[in-house]
Amino acid sequence: MKKIFAANWKLFKTPQETRDFFSTFKDLANKATGEIVFFPSAISLEAASSSLKGSNIKWGAQNCFAQASGAFTGENSAQVVKDLGGSYILVGHSERRKIFGETDALIAEKVAHIQSLGLIPMLCIGETLEEREGKHTFRILETQLLLGLANADKSKPVVIAYEPVWAIGTGKVASPEQVAETHADVYSILEKMGFAQSPILYGGSVKPDNAKGLAALPHVSGFLVGGASLEPKSFSEIASV
Ligand code: 13P
C-alpha cells in the first residue's frame, strides 16, 4: 500500500506563508515515496488550492461541520473544500476533542457527511497518558473507532490517524515497540469492523530522525505530522523515507 504523509499545520501560516512554503516544497516533493496531503488552517485553504493546482499533492481542511450549509456561524463547509479541489478532511483531532469538546457522536456525523460528498475523512484517535498508564489504551481506541465510524460507509475510503495524546507536540515520540503494538491492535479492531483496508497513520512528534524506523513497522501506513511539517525541508525528508 502506498504510504500517506500528511501535514497538520494547526493554526499556523498565513495565506502568503502558505504560498511561500509551496514554492519551495514543490521541488523537494519529487523525492516523496507516497501520497502527500496538507491540512492548512481554514483561511489559508484557498492559497493552498491555487498553489497546488496541477500538482499531485493533495490537501484538505482540519475540520468541517456535519452539514454543507446553514445557520452555523463560524463553521467550515466540506462542500466548499470540495469545490476548491480538496480531497481530505481531518476529523476528531485530540485538540478538537479536548479544547472544543467534540464528542464521538458529532465526529461520526462528520465522517458520514464527508464521505457522502466523496471526500476522504482522516479520523484521529488516541489515548491520554493517564489512559495508557491505566492500561486502557485498547478500550479507548476501540470505543473511538466503534463510535466514530458508526455511520461510515465501508465501501468508501476512510483513513485512521493514531495519535497518542501524550506524544503530540511534546517531543516524546512513542517507542517503536509501542507503535508496533498499538497499530496491530488498531488493525485488529478495524478488521473486525470491516475496515481492514483503511490505512493507519501514526502521529505524535514525528521528525526526520525517527520517521524511517517508524515507517518500517507493520501496519504503519504513513504519518500525520504537526511541528516538523511547518518547514519544507524537514517535511520533505519525512515524506521521502
Ligand atoms: P506534532 O508532530 O507536533 O507532535 O503534532 C502531531 C499532530 O497533532 C498532528 O495532527
Short mmCIF file of C-alpha atoms and ligand atoms in Angstrom, two decimals:
data_model
loop_
_atom_site.label_atom_id
_atom_site.label_comp_id
_atom_site.label_asym_id
_atom_site.label_seq_id
_atom_site.Cartn_x
_atom_site.Cartn_y
_atom_site.Cartn_z
CA MET A 1 0.00 0.00 0.00
CA LYS A 2 1.30 3.46 -0.92
CA LYS A 3 2.20 5.43 2.22
CA ILE A 4 0.46 8.70 3.13
CA PHE A 5 2.44 11.62 4.54
CA ALA A 6 0.08 14.22 5.96
CA ALA A 7 0.90 17.67 7.37
CA ASN A 8 -1.35 19.22 10.01
CA TRP A 9 -0.47 22.90 10.15
CA LYS A 10 -2.92 23.61 13.00
CA LEU A 11 -3.34 27.40 13.47
CA PHE A 12 -0.07 28.36 11.73
CA LYS A 13 0.77 30.04 8.40
CA THR A 14 -0.96 32.97 6.70
CA PRO A 15 -2.04 32.68 3.04
CA GLN A 16 1.23 34.35 1.98
CA GLU A 17 3.31 31.98 4.14
CA THR A 18 1.35 29.10 2.61
CA ARG A 19 2.24 30.23 -0.93
CA ASP A 20 5.89 30.73 0.08
CA PHE A 21 6.03 27.24 1.60
CA PHE A 22 4.74 25.57 -1.56
CA SER A 23 7.03 27.50 -3.88
CA THR A 24 9.96 25.79 -2.05
CA PHE A 25 8.27 22.50 -1.24
CA LYS A 26 7.06 21.57 -4.74
CA ASP A 27 10.63 20.86 -5.95
CA LEU A 28 11.53 18.91 -2.80
CA ALA A 29 8.38 16.79 -3.16
CA ASN A 30 9.80 14.94 -6.18
CA LYS A 31 11.55 12.53 -3.84
CA ALA A 32 8.41 11.62 -1.91
CA THR A 33 7.75 7.90 -1.58
CA GLY A 34 4.00 8.17 -1.06
CA GLU A 35 0.98 10.45 -1.25
CA ILE A 36 1.36 13.89 0.34
CA VAL A 37 -1.56 15.69 1.99
CA PHE A 38 -1.58 19.15 3.58
CA PHE A 39 -4.07 20.43 6.13
CA PRO A 40 -3.63 24.23 6.27
CA SER A 41 -5.82 26.36 8.54
CA ALA A 42 -9.19 27.34 7.04
CA ILE A 43 -8.33 30.84 5.84
CA SER A 44 -5.21 29.57 4.02
CA LEU A 45 -7.05 26.80 2.15
CA GLU A 46 -7.63 28.86 -0.97
CA ALA A 47 -3.91 29.76 -1.10
CA ALA A 48 -3.09 26.05 -0.85
CA SER A 49 -5.66 25.22 -3.52
CA SER A 50 -4.23 27.70 -6.04
CA SER A 51 -0.57 26.87 -5.18
CA LEU A 52 -1.14 23.13 -5.64
CA LYS A 53 -3.29 23.24 -8.77
CA GLY A 54 -1.85 20.88 -11.40
CA SER A 55 0.41 19.06 -8.89
CA ASN A 56 -0.27 15.62 -7.43
CA ILE A 57 -0.03 16.96 -3.87
CA LYS A 58 -3.37 16.65 -2.06
CA TRP A 59 -4.83 18.97 0.57
CA GLY A 60 -7.82 19.29 2.84
CA ALA A 61 -9.31 21.03 5.89
CA GLN A 62 -8.58 20.38 9.57
CA ASN A 63 -12.26 20.34 10.44
CA CYS A 64 -15.74 20.82 8.99
CA PHE A 65 -19.32 20.91 10.20
CA ALA A 66 -21.62 17.92 9.65
CA GLN A 67 -23.79 19.87 7.20
CA ALA A 68 -22.82 21.62 3.97
CA SER A 69 -24.53 24.96 4.69
CA GLY A 70 -26.96 26.71 7.02
CA ALA A 71 -27.09 28.97 10.06
CA PHE A 72 -23.88 27.67 11.66
CA THR A 73 -21.80 30.75 12.43
CA GLY A 74 -18.07 30.19 12.43
CA GLU A 75 -18.12 26.68 10.98
CA ASN A 76 -16.42 25.33 7.84
CA SER A 77 -18.18 23.58 4.97
CA ALA A 78 -16.86 20.35 3.48
CA GLN A 79 -18.74 21.27 0.29
CA VAL A 80 -16.56 24.38 -0.04
CA VAL A 81 -13.43 22.26 0.48
CA LYS A 82 -14.66 20.00 -2.31
CA ASP A 83 -15.43 22.95 -4.63
CA LEU A 84 -11.91 24.31 -4.09
CA GLY A 85 -10.41 20.95 -5.09
CA GLY A 86 -9.63 19.48 -1.65
CA SER A 87 -9.61 15.72 -1.08
CA TYR A 88 -9.45 15.05 2.67
CA ILE A 89 -10.83 16.41 5.95
CA LEU A 90 -9.35 15.73 9.38
CA VAL A 91 -11.91 14.66 11.96
CA GLY A 92 -11.69 14.25 15.71
CA HIS A 93 -8.16 15.52 16.28
CA SER A 94 -7.41 15.35 20.02
CA GLU A 95 -7.21 19.17 20.12
CA ARG A 96 -10.78 19.35 18.76
CA ARG A 97 -11.94 16.72 21.24
CA LYS A 98 -10.25 18.35 24.24
CA ILE A 99 -10.33 22.12 23.57
CA PHE A 100 -13.59 22.28 21.61
CA GLY A 101 -15.48 19.46 23.32
CA GLU A 102 -16.13 17.37 20.20
CA THR A 103 -17.96 14.17 21.02
CA ASP A 104 -17.72 10.80 19.28
CA ALA A 105 -21.34 11.25 18.16
CA LEU A 106 -20.58 14.54 16.36
CA ILE A 107 -17.41 13.01 14.91
CA ALA A 108 -19.46 10.12 13.49
CA GLU A 109 -21.85 12.59 11.80
CA LYS A 110 -18.90 14.45 10.27
CA VAL A 111 -17.31 11.24 8.97
CA ALA A 112 -20.56 10.25 7.22
CA HIS A 113 -21.07 13.75 5.79
CA ILE A 114 -17.52 13.93 4.42
CA GLN A 115 -17.86 10.52 2.78
CA SER A 116 -21.24 11.47 1.30
CA LEU A 117 -19.52 14.30 -0.61
CA GLY A 118 -16.87 11.96 -1.99
CA LEU A 119 -14.11 13.38 0.23
CA ILE A 120 -11.94 11.22 2.50
CA PRO A 121 -12.24 11.58 6.28
CA MET A 122 -8.98 11.18 8.23
CA LEU A 123 -10.24 10.11 11.65
CA CYS A 124 -7.86 10.82 14.56
CA ILE A 125 -7.87 8.58 17.62
CA GLY A 126 -5.57 8.35 20.61
CA GLU A 127 -5.27 7.81 24.34
CA THR A 128 -4.05 10.19 27.04
CA LEU A 129 -1.04 9.38 29.23
CA GLU A 130 -3.36 8.59 32.13
CA GLU A 131 -5.31 6.15 29.97
CA ARG A 132 -2.12 4.46 28.76
CA GLU A 133 -0.73 4.17 32.28
CA GLY A 134 -4.06 2.74 33.46
CA LYS A 135 -3.81 0.12 30.67
CA HIS A 136 -6.98 1.41 28.99
CA THR A 137 -5.42 2.13 25.59
CA PHE A 138 -7.11 -0.73 23.72
CA ARG A 139 -10.55 0.02 25.15
CA ILE A 140 -10.24 3.77 24.42
CA LEU A 141 -9.16 3.22 20.82
CA GLU A 142 -11.82 0.58 20.26
CA THR A 143 -14.51 2.93 21.59
CA GLN A 144 -13.29 5.85 19.46
CA LEU A 145 -13.32 3.63 16.36
CA LEU A 146 -16.67 1.97 17.05
CA LEU A 147 -18.41 5.29 17.75
CA GLY A 148 -16.51 7.45 15.25
CA LEU A 149 -17.14 5.03 12.37
CA ALA A 150 -20.69 4.16 13.46
CA ASN A 151 -22.24 5.82 10.37
CA ALA A 152 -19.32 5.30 8.00
CA ASP A 153 -19.72 3.68 4.59
CA LYS A 154 -17.38 0.67 4.36
CA SER A 155 -17.34 0.87 0.57
CA LYS A 156 -15.78 4.37 0.65
CA PRO A 157 -12.28 5.26 1.84
CA VAL A 158 -11.50 6.38 5.38
CA VAL A 159 -8.03 6.93 6.82
CA ILE A 160 -7.21 6.46 10.51
CA ALA A 161 -4.55 8.52 12.30
CA TYR A 162 -3.39 7.04 15.60
CA GLU A 163 -2.02 9.92 17.65
CA PRO A 164 -1.26 9.21 21.31
CA VAL A 165 -2.22 12.48 23.03
CA TRP A 166 0.92 12.36 25.21
CA ALA A 167 3.15 12.34 22.11
CA ILE A 168 1.59 15.37 20.38
CA GLY A 169 3.81 18.44 20.41
CA THR A 170 5.78 17.09 23.37
CA GLY A 171 8.86 15.74 21.59
CA LYS A 172 8.01 12.41 23.27
CA VAL A 173 7.57 10.06 20.35
CA ALA A 174 6.04 6.65 21.07
CA SER A 175 8.69 3.92 21.01
CA PRO A 176 8.81 1.58 18.00
CA GLU A 177 7.50 -1.20 20.31
CA GLN A 178 4.56 0.95 21.44
CA VAL A 179 3.74 1.98 17.86
CA ALA A 180 4.01 -1.60 16.55
CA GLU A 181 1.83 -3.00 19.33
CA THR A 182 -0.81 -0.28 19.13
CA HIS A 183 -1.03 -0.28 15.31
CA ALA A 184 -1.52 -4.06 15.42
CA ASP A 185 -4.36 -3.51 17.92
CA VAL A 186 -5.93 -0.77 15.79
CA TYR A 187 -5.71 -3.02 12.73
CA SER A 188 -7.37 -5.91 14.58
CA ILE A 189 -10.25 -3.64 15.67
CA LEU A 190 -10.67 -2.24 12.15
CA GLU A 191 -10.57 -5.73 10.65
CA LYS A 192 -13.36 -6.88 12.94
CA MET A 193 -15.40 -3.82 11.98
CA GLY A 194 -14.94 -4.41 8.24
CA PHE A 195 -12.45 -1.58 7.70
CA ALA A 196 -9.32 -3.69 7.19
CA GLN A 197 -8.41 -1.66 4.06
CA SER A 198 -8.12 1.62 5.96
CA PRO A 199 -4.57 2.99 6.15
CA ILE A 200 -3.38 3.62 9.73
CA LEU A 201 -1.10 6.65 10.09
CA TYR A 202 0.99 7.40 13.17
CA GLY A 203 1.16 10.95 14.59
CA GLY A 204 2.97 12.48 17.56
CA SER A 205 6.43 14.10 17.44
CA VAL A 206 7.38 12.53 14.09
CA LYS A 207 10.70 14.05 12.95
CA PRO A 208 13.15 13.31 10.12
CA ASP A 209 15.36 11.32 12.50
CA ASN A 210 12.65 8.94 13.80
CA ALA A 211 10.48 8.64 10.66
CA LYS A 212 12.45 5.92 8.91
CA GLY A 213 12.32 3.44 11.81
CA LEU A 214 8.60 4.04 12.41
CA ALA A 215 7.70 3.81 8.71
CA ALA A 216 9.18 0.31 8.53
CA LEU A 217 6.86 -1.10 11.23
CA PRO A 218 3.93 -3.34 10.24
CA HIS A 219 0.56 -1.58 9.91
CA VAL A 220 2.18 1.88 9.80
CA SER A 221 0.79 3.32 6.56
CA GLY A 222 2.33 6.77 6.93
CA PHE A 223 2.34 9.78 9.25
CA LEU A 224 0.31 12.76 10.39
CA VAL A 225 2.92 15.40 11.22
CA GLY A 226 2.49 18.64 13.18
CA GLY A 227 5.56 20.72 14.07
CA ALA A 228 8.00 19.10 11.63
CA SER A 229 5.64 19.75 8.70
CA LEU A 230 5.97 23.53 9.00
CA GLU A 231 9.40 23.57 7.31
CA PRO A 232 9.64 22.38 3.69
CA LYS A 233 12.96 20.61 4.29
CA SER A 234 12.01 18.60 7.38
CA PHE A 235 8.63 17.56 5.96
CA SER A 236 10.12 16.55 2.60
CA GLU A 237 12.68 14.42 4.48
CA ILE A 238 9.88 12.66 6.36
CA ALA A 239 7.93 12.15 3.12
CA SER A 240 10.98 10.58 1.46
CA VAL A 241 11.63 7.76 3.95
P1 13P B 1 3.44 17.03 16.41
O1 13P B 1 4.02 16.35 15.20
O2 13P B 1 3.83 18.49 16.51
O3 13P B 1 3.66 16.27 17.67
O4 13P B 1 1.83 17.07 16.18
C1 13P B 1 1.17 15.90 15.87
C2 13P B 1 -0.22 16.22 15.49
O5 13P B 1 -1.02 16.64 16.31
C3 13P B 1 -0.62 16.03 14.09
O6 13P B 1 -2.01 16.07 13.95
#
